[in-house]
Short mmCIF file of C-alpha atoms in Angstrom, two decimals:
data_model
loop_
_atom_site.label_atom_id
_atom_site.label_comp_id
_atom_site.label_asym_id
_atom_site.label_seq_id
_atom_site.Cartn_x
_atom_site.Cartn_y
_atom_site.Cartn_z
CA MET A 8 92.64 115.65 105.09
CA PRO A 9 94.77 113.79 102.82
CA VAL A 10 93.99 110.45 102.38
CA LYS A 11 96.99 107.93 103.63
CA PHE A 12 98.09 104.11 103.79
CA ARG A 13 98.44 102.28 107.04
CA ALA A 14 98.98 99.24 108.44
CA LEU A 15 98.47 97.43 111.87
CA SER A 16 100.15 94.20 112.71
CA LEU A 17 100.38 91.71 115.25
CA SER A 18 103.43 89.37 114.95
CA HIS A 19 105.19 86.84 116.30
CA LYS A 20 107.93 90.25 116.91
CA ASN A 21 105.48 91.45 119.82
CA ALA A 22 102.94 88.70 120.40
CA PRO A 23 103.55 85.55 121.95
CA VAL A 24 101.75 82.26 119.88
CA GLN A 25 98.92 82.18 122.70
CA ILE A 26 97.82 85.58 121.63
CA ARG A 27 98.28 85.14 118.17
CA GLU A 28 96.45 81.95 117.71
CA ILE A 29 93.46 84.01 119.50
CA ILE A 30 93.61 87.00 116.94
CA SER A 31 94.27 84.12 113.98
CA LEU A 32 91.79 84.14 111.14
CA ASP A 33 90.87 81.68 108.90
CA GLU A 34 89.91 82.49 105.00
CA GLN A 35 86.38 82.71 105.85
CA ASP A 36 87.02 85.33 108.50
CA VAL A 37 89.12 87.17 106.43
CA GLN A 38 85.88 87.69 103.97
CA VAL A 39 83.78 89.00 107.09
CA ILE A 40 86.50 91.31 107.96
CA LEU A 41 87.15 92.59 104.61
CA LEU A 42 83.70 93.20 103.94
CA LYS A 43 82.94 94.70 107.36
CA ILE A 44 85.45 97.41 106.77
CA LYS A 45 84.26 98.18 103.21
CA ASP A 46 81.02 98.72 104.55
CA PHE A 47 81.60 100.48 107.66
CA PHE A 48 84.57 102.45 106.82
CA SER A 49 83.65 102.91 103.26
CA LEU A 50 87.65 101.89 102.06
CA ASN A 51 88.36 101.47 98.51
CA ASN A 52 91.98 99.64 98.86
CA ALA A 53 91.97 97.02 102.21
CA LEU A 54 94.22 94.06 102.21
CA VAL A 55 94.23 91.84 105.32
CA LEU A 56 96.68 88.96 105.94
CA SER A 57 96.87 86.34 108.25
CA THR A 58 99.36 83.26 108.81
CA CYS A 59 100.97 81.28 111.59
CA ASN A 60 103.19 84.24 112.73
CA ARG A 61 100.78 87.54 112.09
CA THR A 62 97.36 89.12 111.47
CA GLU A 63 97.68 92.05 109.40
CA VAL A 64 95.75 94.78 107.93
CA TYR A 65 96.87 97.04 105.69
CA TYR A 66 94.13 99.85 104.40
CA THR A 67 93.76 103.81 103.00
CA HIS A 68 91.88 106.43 104.69
CA GLU A 69 92.12 110.13 106.07
CA ARG A 70 92.15 109.13 109.55
CA ASP A 71 93.61 106.05 111.46
CA ILE A 72 91.02 103.66 112.12
CA SER A 73 93.03 100.93 113.14
CA THR A 74 91.67 100.67 116.75
CA GLU A 75 88.03 100.00 115.31
CA ILE A 76 89.28 97.45 113.04
CA ILE A 77 91.23 95.58 115.85
CA LYS A 78 87.81 95.63 117.24
CA LEU A 79 85.68 94.44 114.19
CA ILE A 80 88.17 91.62 114.63
CA GLY A 81 87.49 90.80 118.71
CA LEU A 82 83.67 91.20 117.15
CA GLU A 83 84.07 88.66 114.58
CA LYS A 84 86.23 86.38 116.94
CA GLY A 85 83.84 86.29 119.90
CA LEU A 86 86.60 88.81 122.04
CA ALA A 87 84.48 91.11 124.22
CA ASP A 88 87.76 91.72 125.88
CA ILE A 89 89.59 93.09 122.54
CA VAL A 90 90.74 96.13 123.87
CA ASN A 91 93.23 94.30 126.20
CA TYR A 92 95.17 92.93 123.61
CA LEU A 93 95.81 96.39 121.88
CA GLU A 94 99.56 96.55 123.35
CA TYR A 95 100.35 93.89 121.22
CA PHE A 96 99.76 95.35 117.50
CA GLU A 97 102.16 98.09 116.15
CA ILE A 98 100.30 100.45 114.10
CA PHE A 99 101.82 101.96 111.01
CA ASN A 100 100.20 105.58 110.39
CA GLU A 101 102.61 107.19 107.66
CA ASP A 102 102.52 105.93 103.95
CA LYS A 103 106.45 105.07 103.78
CA ALA A 104 106.64 103.20 107.21
CA ALA A 105 103.34 100.82 106.32
CA ILE A 106 104.22 100.57 102.74
CA ARG A 107 108.08 99.76 103.69
CA HIS A 108 106.69 97.03 106.44
CA LEU A 109 104.53 95.65 103.45
CA PHE A 110 107.84 94.83 101.74
CA ARG A 111 109.59 93.46 104.37
CA VAL A 112 106.82 91.17 105.19
CA SER A 113 106.25 90.06 101.36
CA MET A 114 109.96 89.63 101.17
CA GLY A 115 110.31 87.47 104.24
CA LEU A 116 112.33 90.07 106.09
CA GLU A 117 110.10 89.97 109.27
CA ALA A 118 109.88 86.17 108.82
CA GLN A 119 110.78 83.97 111.68
CA VAL A 120 113.06 82.04 109.68
CA VAL A 121 114.26 84.76 107.72
CA GLY A 122 113.57 84.70 103.45
CA ASP A 123 110.74 82.07 104.55
CA ILE A 124 109.44 81.64 100.42
CA GLN A 125 105.62 80.30 101.98
CA ILE A 126 105.16 84.34 103.00
CA SER A 127 104.78 85.22 98.98
CA ASN A 128 102.14 82.84 98.34
CA GLN A 129 99.98 83.72 101.07
CA ILE A 130 100.98 87.56 100.15
CA LYS A 131 98.94 86.87 96.94
CA ARG A 132 96.05 85.24 98.19
CA ALA A 133 95.28 87.80 100.67
CA TYR A 134 95.51 90.27 97.57
CA GLN A 135 93.29 88.09 95.55
CA ALA A 136 90.85 87.83 98.43
CA ALA A 137 90.87 91.67 98.07
CA ALA A 138 90.38 91.97 94.52
CA ASP A 139 87.74 89.60 94.66
CA LEU A 140 85.70 92.07 96.76
CA ASN A 141 86.38 94.95 94.94
CA LEU A 142 88.80 96.53 97.51
CA ALA A 143 91.92 96.69 95.58
CA GLY A 144 91.98 100.11 93.84
CA PRO A 145 94.87 101.55 91.56
CA PHE A 146 96.81 102.66 94.51
CA LEU A 147 96.98 98.95 95.78
CA HIS A 148 97.22 97.51 92.37
CA ARG A 149 100.01 99.46 91.45
CA LEU A 150 101.64 98.89 94.82
CA MET A 151 101.12 95.16 95.26
CA HIS A 152 102.64 94.51 91.55
CA THR A 153 105.51 96.89 92.63
CA VAL A 154 105.84 94.14 95.54
CA PHE A 155 105.72 91.35 93.24
CA PHE A 156 108.20 92.34 90.71
CA THR A 157 110.58 93.53 93.71
CA ASN A 158 110.51 90.04 95.24
CA LYS A 159 111.27 88.57 91.49
CA ARG A 160 114.13 90.96 91.32
CA ILE A 161 115.67 89.57 94.79
CA VAL A 162 114.99 85.82 93.32
CA GLN A 163 117.04 87.08 90.28
CA GLU A 164 119.84 89.17 91.96
CA THR A 165 120.40 87.82 95.49
CA ALA A 166 121.07 84.59 97.32
CA PHE A 167 118.46 85.71 99.63
CA ARG A 168 115.84 82.89 98.35
CA ASP A 169 118.46 80.31 97.76
CA GLY A 170 118.20 76.80 99.78
CA ALA A 171 115.41 75.75 102.16
CA ALA A 172 115.76 77.80 105.14
CA SER A 173 111.75 78.08 105.86
CA LEU A 174 109.74 76.99 108.66
CA SER A 175 109.29 73.71 107.27
CA TYR A 176 112.49 73.15 106.86
CA ALA A 177 113.54 74.40 110.87
CA ALA A 178 111.31 71.77 112.03
CA ILE A 179 113.11 69.18 109.55
CA GLU A 180 116.16 70.75 111.12
CA LEU A 181 115.04 69.92 114.58
CA ILE A 182 113.56 66.44 113.85
CA GLU A 183 117.21 65.60 112.63
CA SER A 184 119.10 66.57 115.36
CA LEU A 185 116.69 65.01 118.05
CA THR A 186 117.01 61.88 116.32
CA SER A 187 120.23 61.49 115.15
CA ASN A 188 121.34 58.80 117.64
CA THR A 189 117.35 56.77 116.72
CA PHE A 190 117.79 53.91 114.15
CA GLU A 191 115.07 54.99 111.31
CA PRO A 192 113.06 57.25 113.31
CA ARG A 193 109.28 56.76 112.67
CA ILE A 194 107.70 60.15 111.59
CA LEU A 195 104.27 60.71 111.46
CA LEU A 196 102.65 63.96 109.65
CA ILE A 197 99.62 65.10 110.40
CA GLY A 198 98.07 67.36 108.28
CA VAL A 199 99.09 68.06 104.58
CA GLY A 200 98.16 71.89 104.05
CA GLU A 201 100.68 74.34 102.49
CA ILE A 202 103.23 73.89 105.63
CA GLY A 203 102.16 69.95 106.13
CA THR A 204 103.39 69.82 102.22
CA ASP A 205 106.50 71.98 102.53
CA VAL A 206 107.27 69.58 105.23
CA ALA A 207 106.67 66.31 103.74
CA LYS A 208 108.36 67.66 100.83
CA ASN A 209 111.79 68.56 103.28
CA MET A 210 111.68 64.69 104.44
CA VAL A 211 113.87 64.12 101.98
CA HIS A 212 116.86 65.45 104.23
CA LEU A 213 115.71 62.71 106.44
CA PRO A 214 116.88 59.56 104.21
CA THR A 215 116.75 56.76 106.78
CA ALA A 216 113.33 58.09 108.26
CA LYS A 217 109.96 55.76 108.23
CA VAL A 218 107.50 58.39 107.25
CA LYS A 219 103.83 57.97 107.17
CA ILE A 220 101.11 60.72 106.75
CA THR A 221 97.39 60.87 107.17
CA ASN A 222 94.92 63.62 106.37
CA ARG A 223 91.21 64.57 106.69
CA THR A 224 91.05 64.29 102.96
CA ILE A 225 92.76 61.09 102.23
CA SER A 226 93.02 61.76 98.79
CA LYS A 227 95.24 64.70 99.42
CA ALA A 228 97.78 62.60 101.96
CA GLU A 229 97.51 59.57 98.74
CA ALA A 230 98.84 62.28 96.23
CA ILE A 231 102.08 63.61 98.36
CA ALA A 232 102.56 60.29 99.57
CA ALA A 233 102.77 58.73 95.88
CA GLU A 234 105.04 61.37 95.09
CA MET A 235 107.76 61.19 98.28
CA GLY A 236 107.35 57.23 98.78
CA PHE A 237 105.54 57.32 101.83
CA GLU A 238 102.90 55.62 103.89
CA VAL A 239 99.36 56.58 104.48
CA VAL A 240 97.59 56.18 107.44
CA PRO A 241 93.77 56.19 107.40
CA TYR A 242 92.54 59.52 109.38
CA GLU A 243 90.63 57.29 111.65
CA ASN A 244 93.17 54.85 112.29
CA CYS A 245 95.38 58.26 113.41
CA GLN A 246 95.62 57.57 117.34
CA GLU A 247 97.11 54.28 116.51
CA ALA A 248 99.72 55.57 114.37
CA MET A 249 100.65 58.30 116.79
CA GLU A 250 101.42 55.73 119.70
CA GLU A 251 103.77 53.89 117.23
CA ALA A 252 105.78 57.20 115.88
CA ASP A 253 108.94 58.43 117.41
CA VAL A 254 108.34 61.93 116.07
CA ILE A 255 104.55 63.43 115.33
CA VAL A 256 104.28 66.66 113.50
CA CYS A 257 100.81 68.59 113.32
CA SER A 258 100.11 70.95 110.76
CA ILE A 259 96.30 71.23 110.74
CA LEU A 260 93.77 73.87 111.26
CA ARG A 261 91.24 73.44 114.28
CA SER A 262 89.55 75.57 117.35
CA GLU A 263 90.53 72.79 119.73
CA PRO A 264 93.75 70.96 120.50
CA PHE A 265 93.40 67.45 118.17
CA ILE A 266 96.36 65.98 120.73
CA THR A 267 95.67 66.12 124.46
CA LYS A 268 97.51 65.23 127.73
CA GLU A 269 94.55 62.83 128.16
CA LEU A 270 95.76 61.03 125.06
CA VAL A 271 99.02 60.88 125.03
CA LYS A 272 99.03 59.41 128.69
CA LYS A 273 97.50 56.62 126.90
CA PHE A 274 100.45 55.54 125.25
CA GLN A 275 103.60 53.26 126.26
CA ILE A 276 106.69 55.60 125.64
CA ASP A 277 108.98 53.29 125.93
CA SER A 278 112.62 55.95 125.23
CA TYR A 279 110.96 59.41 124.19
CA LYS A 280 108.19 60.87 121.80
CA LEU A 281 109.03 64.54 120.04
CA LEU A 282 106.00 66.45 119.48
CA VAL A 283 106.01 69.40 116.69
CA ASP A 284 103.19 71.51 116.68
CA LEU A 285 103.11 73.92 113.40
CA SER A 286 99.92 75.22 114.17
CA VAL A 287 98.18 78.40 114.92
CA PRO A 288 96.04 78.11 116.80
CA ARG A 289 98.12 75.25 118.34
CA SER A 290 96.44 71.78 117.80
CA ILE A 291 98.76 70.20 120.98
CA GLU A 292 98.25 70.82 124.77
CA THR A 293 101.24 72.28 126.23
CA SER A 294 100.84 70.17 128.95
CA VAL A 295 101.78 66.83 127.52
CA GLU A 296 105.19 68.12 128.44
CA ASP A 297 104.43 67.05 132.16
CA ILE A 298 104.22 63.34 130.53
CA PRO A 299 107.67 61.66 131.02
CA GLY A 300 109.49 61.00 127.63
CA VAL A 301 107.55 63.62 125.99
CA VAL A 302 109.32 66.71 124.39
CA LEU A 303 106.80 69.57 122.50
CA TYR A 304 108.27 72.57 120.33
CA ASN A 305 105.62 74.67 118.58
CA VAL A 306 106.33 77.40 115.78
CA ASP A 307 107.79 80.26 118.54
CA ASN A 308 110.66 77.66 119.72
CA ILE A 309 111.64 75.99 116.51
CA ARG A 310 115.07 77.68 115.65
CA SER A 311 116.90 76.90 112.44
CA LYS A 312 120.48 75.69 113.13
CA ALA A 313 123.18 77.90 111.90
CA SER A 314 123.66 76.78 108.39
CA GLU A 315 125.54 77.88 105.29
CA THR A 316 122.10 78.66 103.87
CA LEU A 317 120.81 80.73 106.62
CA GLU A 318 123.99 82.84 106.51
CA LYS A 319 124.34 83.18 103.01
CA ARG A 320 120.39 84.75 103.05
CA LEU A 321 121.66 86.99 106.04
CA ALA A 322 124.53 88.06 104.16
CA ALA A 323 122.26 89.33 101.48
CA VAL A 324 119.62 91.36 103.63
CA PRO A 325 121.47 94.74 102.98
CA LYS A 326 121.19 94.37 99.03
CA VAL A 327 117.82 93.01 99.45
CA GLU A 328 116.89 96.24 101.37
CA GLU A 329 118.77 98.30 98.91
CA ILE A 330 116.30 96.74 96.17
CA ILE A 331 113.12 97.40 98.25
CA GLU A 332 114.18 100.91 98.96
CA ASP A 333 114.82 101.38 94.94
CA SER A 334 110.77 99.87 94.36
CA ILE A 335 109.42 102.33 97.16
CA LYS A 336 111.16 105.20 95.53
CA GLU A 337 109.80 104.08 92.11
CA PHE A 338 106.38 103.43 93.66
CA PHE A 339 106.46 106.88 95.73
CA ASP A 340 107.70 108.89 92.33
CA TRP A 341 104.43 107.41 90.77
CA LYS A 342 101.93 108.20 93.61
CA LYS A 343 103.15 112.01 93.14
CA GLU A 344 102.25 111.96 89.90
CA MET A 345 98.85 110.17 90.26
CA ILE A 346 98.09 113.44 92.44
CA ALA A 347 98.52 115.56 89.49
CA SER A 348 96.35 112.87 86.89
CA PRO A 349 92.90 114.30 87.79
CA THR A 350 93.79 117.48 86.84
CA ILE A 351 95.84 116.58 83.70
CA ASN A 352 92.31 114.61 82.98
CA LYS A 353 90.37 117.72 83.57
CA LEU A 354 92.84 120.07 81.50
CA LYS A 355 92.54 117.45 78.74
CA GLN A 356 89.05 117.65 78.54
CA SER A 357 88.40 121.14 78.90
CA LEU A 358 90.43 121.56 75.91
CA GLU A 359 88.85 119.02 73.95
CA GLN A 360 85.55 120.39 74.82
CA ILE A 361 86.84 124.11 73.06
CA ARG A 362 88.28 121.92 69.86
CA GLN A 363 85.28 120.17 69.52
CA GLU A 364 82.92 123.21 69.92
CA GLU A 365 84.99 125.38 67.51
CA MET A 366 85.28 122.47 64.77
CA ALA A 367 81.44 121.97 65.13
CA ARG A 368 80.93 126.04 64.70
CA TYR A 369 83.24 126.46 61.76
CA MET A 370 83.01 123.19 59.80
CA LYS A 371 79.34 122.97 58.91
CA ASN A 372 80.00 123.26 55.33
CA THR A 373 83.33 121.56 55.25
CA ASP A 374 83.71 118.04 53.56
CA ALA A 375 84.63 114.95 54.65
CA LYS A 376 88.07 115.49 53.52
CA GLU A 377 89.10 118.87 55.08
CA ILE A 378 87.60 117.86 58.22
CA ALA A 379 89.93 115.03 58.41
CA VAL A 380 92.78 117.31 57.88
CA ILE A 381 91.75 119.76 60.20
CA ASP A 382 90.79 117.73 62.81
CA LYS A 383 94.11 116.31 62.87
CA ILE A 384 95.62 119.84 62.80
CA THR A 385 93.90 121.05 66.05
CA LYS A 386 94.33 117.64 67.85
CA SER A 387 98.23 117.93 67.26
CA MET A 388 97.85 121.74 68.42
CA MET A 389 95.96 120.66 71.58
CA GLN A 390 98.95 118.13 72.31
CA LYS A 391 101.48 120.79 72.16
CA ILE A 392 99.51 122.91 74.21
CA LEU A 393 99.22 120.42 77.16
CA LYS A 394 102.89 119.46 76.54
CA VAL A 395 104.18 122.11 78.99
CA PRO A 396 101.17 122.67 81.59
CA VAL A 397 101.73 118.83 81.64
CA VAL A 398 105.80 118.31 81.97
CA GLN A 399 105.69 121.43 84.94
CA LEU A 400 102.73 119.49 86.97
CA ARG A 401 104.54 116.33 87.03
CA ALA A 402 108.02 118.11 87.96
CA ALA A 403 106.38 119.76 90.71
CA CYS A 404 104.69 116.42 91.58
CA GLN A 405 108.62 115.54 92.18
CA ARG A 406 109.15 118.76 94.00
CA ASP A 407 106.20 117.85 96.45
CA GLN A 408 104.90 121.32 95.09
CA ALA A 409 102.54 119.67 93.27
CA GLU A 410 99.09 121.49 95.39
CA GLU A 411 100.48 124.83 94.20
CA MET A 412 101.00 124.22 90.38
CA ILE A 413 97.56 122.42 90.83
CA GLN A 414 95.32 125.54 92.22
CA ILE A 415 97.49 127.57 89.22
CA ILE A 416 96.53 125.42 86.19
CA SER A 417 93.20 124.99 87.75
CA ASP A 418 92.55 128.85 87.64
CA LEU A 419 94.23 129.25 84.25
CA PHE A 420 91.74 127.42 82.38
CA ASP A 421 89.15 127.51 84.59
CA LEU A 422 88.80 123.93 85.61
CA GLU A 423 86.82 123.61 88.49
CA LYS A 424 84.15 123.43 86.37
CA ILE A 425 84.84 119.99 84.76
CA LYS A 426 83.75 117.08 86.21
CA SER A 427 86.55 114.53 86.89
CA GLU A 428 85.68 111.32 84.41
#
């Protein structure tokens, strides 16, 4: 049975945030899942990607083991009823479908905000995690480097990555629209991880806002505050800062809500309080909306207003898709030739073995100078003999007729007796 590249995907397109946050994996979860699928299924290529919008696993295997992998995720997350979530996963069981999905995700075509650049760094980290655990074989190495090269082409050749239309920027646009009638709105940013840092940097688009930031590791907050000119609030004083703020943006990783209804009920809300939850799992209880004056937005209902940047990105989509298809074709050309590589190597070994045996047999009394000349001549002859079958074999690969040609060459040169290196 041929080994195929496959994928399983749970994303914002087929699962609401309350489902995604249950399945969401942190870095430690990802490492454990990778180790388990490596041990249980003897995988050589596997990639686990988990972001606020998606949890995905890419792997190579001769059969579809997606359900088994989902059950492993459920086991790691302590979900005895994980089978009830199977309907939210999309399964890609064909090479091209799985590879095309990986390209589309990596380029930002599948992001909530089209072209979101954060996904590129998330993909790189997922690849590094796989490589660190020896789960990136030649196939995945080549595939990921093709993905990175494609991303570079898209940046250079299109307007798809122009501007700042990320999820973080979408949150800024939302804040701007909802505070347009507020003089110098007071904003508190809680958490300066990847998304929080991006939000902080996009605050330049709110020049009249009074921004405070806080973070459990205070040094990270101080570094960004120094760069952006914001005020730092000690983490232990966070509750006081929340009560003062008109807008609270929360981007932290916690298993339980950080901002609860009971907490917000204690605040004196004179006009309104806008809460923006960019965390998955969510860090703000949805029931806070029951409190008069409180407005809550999370990652699922934040939408970027129609902007010139977004319009340019959408206009660039056909060109992006064209570049992706070029890259997929190039990768599959390489993949086809990889089928022939073991046979080519065996053929080279077979001819080299014959050459060495005959050299040893007839050149016992030959001096070093003559040996060097004959060695050069026989190597040249061997290369010329190899040329035609190698060219024909690679051509057969491109015609999807490799198996027949491999069998012919194997029979002609009795390659079954040669062990692959």
